[in-house]
Amino acid sequence: MRNHYDALVVGAGPAGGSAAYHLAVQGHRVLLLEAQRFPRDKVCGDALTQRAVRVLAAMGVLDSLPPSERVRGLRVHMRGRGRRDFAYGAYPGADSHCLVVPRRALDEAICARAVAVGSELWEGAAVTAPIVERGRVVGVRVCRDGRLIDVRASAVVAADGARSPLARAVGLLPEGDLGVGVRGYLTGLNGLSDLQEVFLPLDDVAGRDLLPSFGWINPTCASEANIGVALFRPGYEGRAEHVLQSFLTRLGTSQKAFDGRLRGEWATAPLRLDFAPGRCVGDGILLVGDAAGLVNPFTGEGISYALESGRTAAEVIDRGLTRDPERPDLLDHALLLENSYSGLLTAGRRSAHRYQFVWRVLESTFDSERVPFALCRRALLLPEGMGELRAHRAIDDVAGLIAPGVDVRTDLLGVGELMASAVRDEWPFLARLAMSSWGDPGVPFRPALLLLLASHFGDIGARRRIRMGAAIELSALAALAQLGVEDAPAHHSNWGNRFAILVSDLLMTKALHLATDGGPEALALISRAVTKACSGRMGERRHAFDARMAEDDHLSLVESQTTVTFELPCRLGAVAAGTDPEHVGALGSYGRALGVAFRLTEDVRIITGAMRPTDNAVGVALSEGTLAHPVLVALQRRPGRLTSLIRRGLTADDVEEAVAIVRDSGALDVTRALAREQARRAADALEGLPEGPARASLFALVDHVVGRQASDGAATAPAVVKF
């Protein structure tokens, strides 16, 4: 029997199984230790999100799972505010769904796959203590078949759950800080939806106090569901059963489906929501999954994070073993976890303290379609589907348009990481908005891209490029946050206004700080651009419902609002690169015209359905009197019915009728023609620039902007989209 391995993995749940699998496929000697014997159960909500499905598919596990309930998304019930559905399938793909799979079947399937690719498995093997030599964990002591066995390894992975005796023994887990979850299976139910359902927040039995909590319903088949509640503040263990019974009573009175019977018994499990990257690695040991506190504090999701963190640990160990087979350096684990999860899960460390404020913001903006709140909702409630939300509308992958010789991927990764680090301490989940994807971002068509392209007309150095790019993006997000401020807010929306103003101020402050690298001229350019964008927004509000607004006035407002996202990056990039004034002016003109062309094209795409928006962008704009160019043209051509629809406030049916009027009026052709004219102006501005790959790429972006249009009634996805 071998007693030395490349890696020991303690715990054969999703995190441990993933770590063992990914190590074994790299050819490493791996021992996977499980205290129980399969099949064994674990207390869990059983939901595999879109990201979890993706990882399991890559591992080859999906085909070995039993027939499972396929779920198309998430339904969030916000107390007092109704409900919202977040559909994974808004943008179709092979993994545009989630599954509900009992842990009894899931864990065994993952473990079997790890064994199939070369891992060794010991069942009924309880770890009793770590083996530590000169401060480094070099193995564990295992009780197996009544015998104590010392097993050594170059690296140890602690995947032994929220209480993690192994991590606690080496000083990586604090005392306390555990919440509690209770779950059971109700059978004989009728009318279950094909969605996961989450209820936020729950209250005490008397209905007086809102608790740091949530409830869930995950359908396991047409007539059965995994149902439970979670309380994530320490000290609530004694109240969990009372909260559960209150939750079930309310479900029974509000939904006819919940008159079933309990199969088996209610079961409880601890919840650890104190993710802190620095305590996820020690000398010779890594923490993953629940042991690392990787749980979404708003929905309880943890399986996808377990699978991903196990994979991350394997990557770190593999690199470390390549450099030093005896004492691999594992410190990268903390950095990688921080980059991946600090935008959401580090909020868990202080989630109990922040819960009331965050809940109030979500509650007060739950029915708002304004872009900042749509982004906030998805970042908090469905981070697994962040890639589906295109409210920022400038994140297509345009890698194919970048000419050879212009490498922007590395700089874009640097921009994203710098933006995330700039906001994660004050508002951790905002870091999720700063990063457009998990892993390789491709080359998203966003303001930073234009800055990086423009800066290739001179060499300002990677550090300045990245800091200028992050400053541009943060200032654009600051202007975006201002869209959440309501002119005459209702009482319940005050929290939304506070949030929008605080976030905008924070982002703008961070942007100006980063822009100091560019000197006074950079600061002045950013300040003027943001001021112009905000003035454009104010002008848009002043002209709400103004069907007589001249086209030149409308285009001036559009131009103002695109200043930050298009003109500023080009102009600032050219200035930072030391380009002569003539070229600075040319790039500024290019960005200005390109921004108008982009905005007009987006107006057409939204109305024709090509955008497939997850939120009712058309209805919101029409209801607030924000008249996109096609709507303005249609109002001038057919003012009667369309004017009355907009002024009285639109229902969903009214929106469909209004859109039909716009399309039938021929307004879309007028807007398309104007977008092409603006694109020609952008191309003309480039004629005097020196030849080279950057110039060629800028020309290609012009064609891309107007080429993204779709015909009337089209419902095709945007061209070349990658996340």
Coordinates of C-alpha atoms in Angstrom, one line a residue, residues 173-418:
L173 CA -11.1 28.0 10.6
P174 CA -12.4 30.5 13.2
E175 CA -14.8 29.4 15.9
G176 CA -18.4 30.0 15.3
D177 CA -19.6 32.0 12.3
L178 CA -21.9 29.2 11.2
G179 CA -25.5 29.5 10.0
V180 CA -27.9 26.6 9.7
G181 CA -30.0 25.1 6.9
V182 CA -33.0 22.7 7.2
R183 CA -34.3 20.7 4.3
G184 CA -36.7 17.9 3.5
Y185 CA -38.5 16.3 0.6
L186 CA -42.2 16.9 0.2
T187 CA -44.0 14.5 -2.2
G188 CA -47.5 14.3 -3.6
L189 CA -47.4 17.9 -4.7
N190 CA -49.3 19.4 -7.6
G191 CA -48.6 22.4 -9.8
L192 CA -44.8 22.7 -9.3
S193 CA -43.1 25.1 -11.6
D194 CA -40.0 24.3 -13.7
L195 CA -38.0 26.8 -11.8
Q196 CA -35.9 26.9 -8.7
E197 CA -37.7 29.2 -6.3
V198 CA -36.1 31.4 -3.6
F199 CA -38.0 33.4 -1.0
L200 CA -36.3 36.6 0.4
P201 CA -36.4 37.3 3.3
L202 CA -38.2 35.2 5.9
D203 CA -39.5 36.5 9.2
D204 CA -40.0 35.1 12.7
V205 CA -43.1 33.2 13.7
A206 CA -44.9 36.3 14.9
G207 CA -44.2 38.1 11.6
R208 CA -42.4 41.0 13.4
D209 CA -38.7 40.6 12.7
L210 CA -37.1 40.1 9.3
L211 CA -34.4 37.5 9.6
P212 CA -31.1 37.1 7.7
S213 CA -32.6 34.1 5.9
F214 CA -34.2 32.6 2.8
G215 CA -36.4 29.7 1.8
W216 CA -36.3 27.5 -1.3
I217 CA -38.2 25.1 -3.4
N218 CA -36.3 22.9 -5.8
P219 CA -38.5 20.5 -7.8
T220 CA -36.9 17.0 -8.0
C221 CA -39.7 15.7 -10.3
A222 CA -43.3 16.7 -11.3
S223 CA -44.7 15.9 -7.8
E224 CA -41.8 16.2 -5.4
A225 CA -39.5 19.0 -4.2
N226 CA -36.6 19.7 -2.0
I227 CA -37.8 22.4 0.3
G228 CA -36.0 24.2 3.1
V229 CA -34.9 27.3 4.9
A230 CA -31.5 28.8 5.8
L231 CA -30.5 31.3 8.4
F232 CA -27.0 32.6 8.0
R233 CA -26.4 34.6 11.1
P234 CA -24.7 32.6 13.9
G235 CA -26.9 31.9 16.9
Y236 CA -30.2 31.2 15.1
E237 CA -30.0 27.4 15.2
G238 CA -32.7 27.2 17.8
R239 CA -35.1 29.2 15.6
A240 CA -34.7 27.2 12.4
E241 CA -37.5 24.7 12.9
H242 CA -39.9 27.4 13.9
V243 CA -39.0 29.5 10.8
L244 CA -39.4 26.4 8.7
Q245 CA -42.9 25.6 10.0
S246 CA -43.9 29.2 9.4
F247 CA -42.5 29.1 5.9
L248 CA -44.5 25.9 5.1
T249 CA -47.7 27.3 6.6
R250 CA -47.5 30.3 4.3
L251 CA -46.7 28.2 1.3
G252 CA -49.7 26.0 2.1
T253 CA -52.0 29.0 2.3
S254 CA -50.7 30.9 -0.7
Q255 CA -50.0 28.0 -3.2
K256 CA -52.2 25.0 -3.7
A257 CA -49.3 22.8 -4.7
F258 CA -48.0 22.5 -1.1
D259 CA -50.4 20.0 0.5
G260 CA -48.0 17.1 0.2
R261 CA -46.4 14.8 2.7
L262 CA -42.9 14.6 4.1
R263 CA -40.7 11.7 2.7
G264 CA -38.2 10.8 5.3
E265 CA -37.2 13.4 7.9
W266 CA -36.2 17.0 8.1
A267 CA -32.4 17.3 8.2
T268 CA -30.1 20.1 9.2
A269 CA -26.6 21.2 8.2
P270 CA -24.3 24.0 9.1
L271 CA -23.7 26.9 6.7
R272 CA -20.4 28.7 6.5
L273 CA -20.5 32.1 4.9
D274 CA -17.2 33.6 6.0
F275 CA -15.2 33.3 2.8
A276 CA -11.9 35.0 3.2
P277 CA -9.3 34.1 0.6
G278 CA -6.3 34.5 2.9
R279 CA -7.5 31.7 5.2
C280 CA -8.1 29.3 2.3
V281 CA -4.4 28.3 2.0
G282 CA -1.7 27.3 4.5
D283 CA 1.7 25.7 4.2
G284 CA 0.9 22.5 2.4
I285 CA -2.9 22.7 2.6
L286 CA -5.7 24.2 0.6
L287 CA -9.4 24.8 1.5
V288 CA -12.2 24.3 -1.0
G289 CA -16.0 24.3 -1.1
D290 CA -17.9 24.6 2.2
A291 CA -14.7 24.5 4.2
A292 CA -13.7 27.7 2.4
G293 CA -17.1 29.4 3.0
L294 CA -18.0 29.4 -0.6
V295 CA -21.7 29.8 -0.3
N296 CA -24.0 32.5 -1.9
P297 CA -25.3 34.5 1.0
F298 CA -28.6 35.3 -0.8
T299 CA -29.6 32.0 -2.3
G300 CA -27.5 29.3 -0.5
E301 CA -25.9 28.1 -3.8
G302 CA -22.7 26.3 -3.2
I303 CA -22.2 23.3 -5.5
S304 CA -20.9 25.3 -8.5
Y305 CA -18.4 27.1 -6.2
A306 CA -17.4 23.7 -4.8
L307 CA -16.7 22.2 -8.2
E308 CA -14.9 25.3 -9.4
S309 CA -12.8 25.7 -6.3
G310 CA -11.8 22.0 -6.5
R311 CA -10.7 22.6 -10.0
T312 CA -8.8 25.7 -9.0
A313 CA -7.0 23.8 -6.2
A314 CA -6.0 21.1 -8.7
E315 CA -4.5 23.7 -11.1
V316 CA -2.5 25.3 -8.3
I317 CA -1.2 22.0 -7.0
D318 CA -0.3 20.9 -10.6
R319 CA 1.7 24.0 -11.2
G320 CA 3.4 23.8 -7.8
L321 CA 4.3 20.2 -8.3
T322 CA 5.9 21.0 -11.6
R323 CA 8.2 23.5 -10.0
D324 CA 8.9 21.6 -6.8
P325 CA 7.5 18.0 -6.4
E326 CA 8.3 17.9 -2.7
R327 CA 7.2 21.4 -1.4
P328 CA 4.9 22.9 -4.0
D329 CA 4.0 26.6 -3.6
L330 CA 0.3 26.9 -3.1
L331 CA -0.2 30.6 -2.4
D332 CA -1.7 31.2 -5.8
H333 CA -4.9 29.5 -4.5
A334 CA -5.8 32.5 -2.4
L335 CA -5.3 35.0 -5.2
L336 CA -7.3 32.9 -7.7
L337 CA -10.2 32.5 -5.3
E338 CA -10.2 36.2 -4.6
N339 CA -10.2 37.1 -8.3
S340 CA -13.1 34.6 -8.9
Y341 CA -15.4 35.1 -5.9
S342 CA -14.6 38.3 -4.0
G343 CA -17.2 40.2 -6.0
L344 CA -19.9 38.2 -4.4
L345 CA -18.9 35.8 -1.7
T346 CA -16.7 38.0 0.4
A347 CA -19.9 39.8 1.2
G348 CA -20.7 36.7 3.1
R349 CA -18.2 37.6 5.7
R350 CA -20.3 40.5 6.7
S351 CA -23.6 39.5 5.1
A352 CA -25.4 39.5 8.4
H353 CA -24.4 43.0 9.1
R354 CA -25.1 44.2 5.5
Y355 CA -28.2 42.1 5.1
Q356 CA -30.7 44.8 6.1
F357 CA -29.3 47.4 3.8
V358 CA -28.8 45.1 0.8
W359 CA -32.3 43.6 1.3
R360 CA -33.8 47.1 1.4
V361 CA -32.1 48.1 -1.8
L362 CA -33.3 44.9 -3.5
E363 CA -36.8 45.3 -2.1
S364 CA -37.2 48.9 -3.0
T365 CA -35.9 48.4 -6.6
F366 CA -37.3 44.9 -7.2
D367 CA -39.8 46.1 -9.8
S368 CA -37.5 48.7 -11.4
E369 CA -36.2 48.0 -14.9
R370 CA -33.5 50.7 -14.6
V371 CA -30.1 49.4 -15.7
P372 CA -28.2 49.7 -12.4
F373 CA -30.8 47.8 -10.5
A374 CA -31.2 45.1 -13.2
L375 CA -27.4 44.6 -12.9
C376 CA -27.5 44.6 -9.1
R377 CA -30.3 42.0 -9.0
R378 CA -28.5 39.6 -11.2
A379 CA -25.1 40.1 -9.6
L380 CA -26.6 39.3 -6.2
L381 CA -29.3 36.8 -7.0
L382 CA -28.1 35.0 -10.0
P383 CA -24.3 35.5 -10.5
E384 CA -24.3 32.2 -12.4
G385 CA -26.2 33.9 -15.2
M386 CA -24.4 37.2 -15.3
G387 CA -23.3 36.5 -18.8
E388 CA -26.9 36.6 -19.9
L389 CA -27.5 40.2 -18.8
R390 CA -26.6 42.6 -21.6
A391 CA -27.9 45.8 -20.0
H392 CA -24.5 47.5 -20.5
R393 CA -24.9 46.6 -24.2
A394 CA -21.3 47.0 -25.2
I395 CA -19.8 43.6 -24.4
D396 CA -19.8 41.6 -27.6
D397 CA -16.7 39.7 -28.3
V398 CA -14.9 41.4 -31.2
A399 CA -11.7 39.4 -31.1
G400 CA -12.1 38.6 -34.8
L401 CA -12.1 42.3 -35.7
I402 CA -8.7 43.0 -34.1
A403 CA -5.9 43.1 -36.6
P404 CA -2.8 41.0 -36.2
G405 CA -0.2 42.8 -34.2
V406 CA -2.6 44.3 -31.7
D407 CA -2.8 42.2 -28.5
V408 CA -5.4 43.6 -26.1
R409 CA -6.4 40.5 -24.1
T410 CA -3.7 40.8 -21.5
D411 CA -4.4 44.5 -20.9
L412 CA -8.2 43.8 -20.7
L413 CA -7.7 41.2 -18.0
G414 CA -5.5 43.7 -16.2
V415 CA -8.2 46.3 -16.5
G416 CA -10.9 44.0 -15.1
E417 CA -8.7 42.9 -12.2
L418 CA -7.9 46.5 -11.3

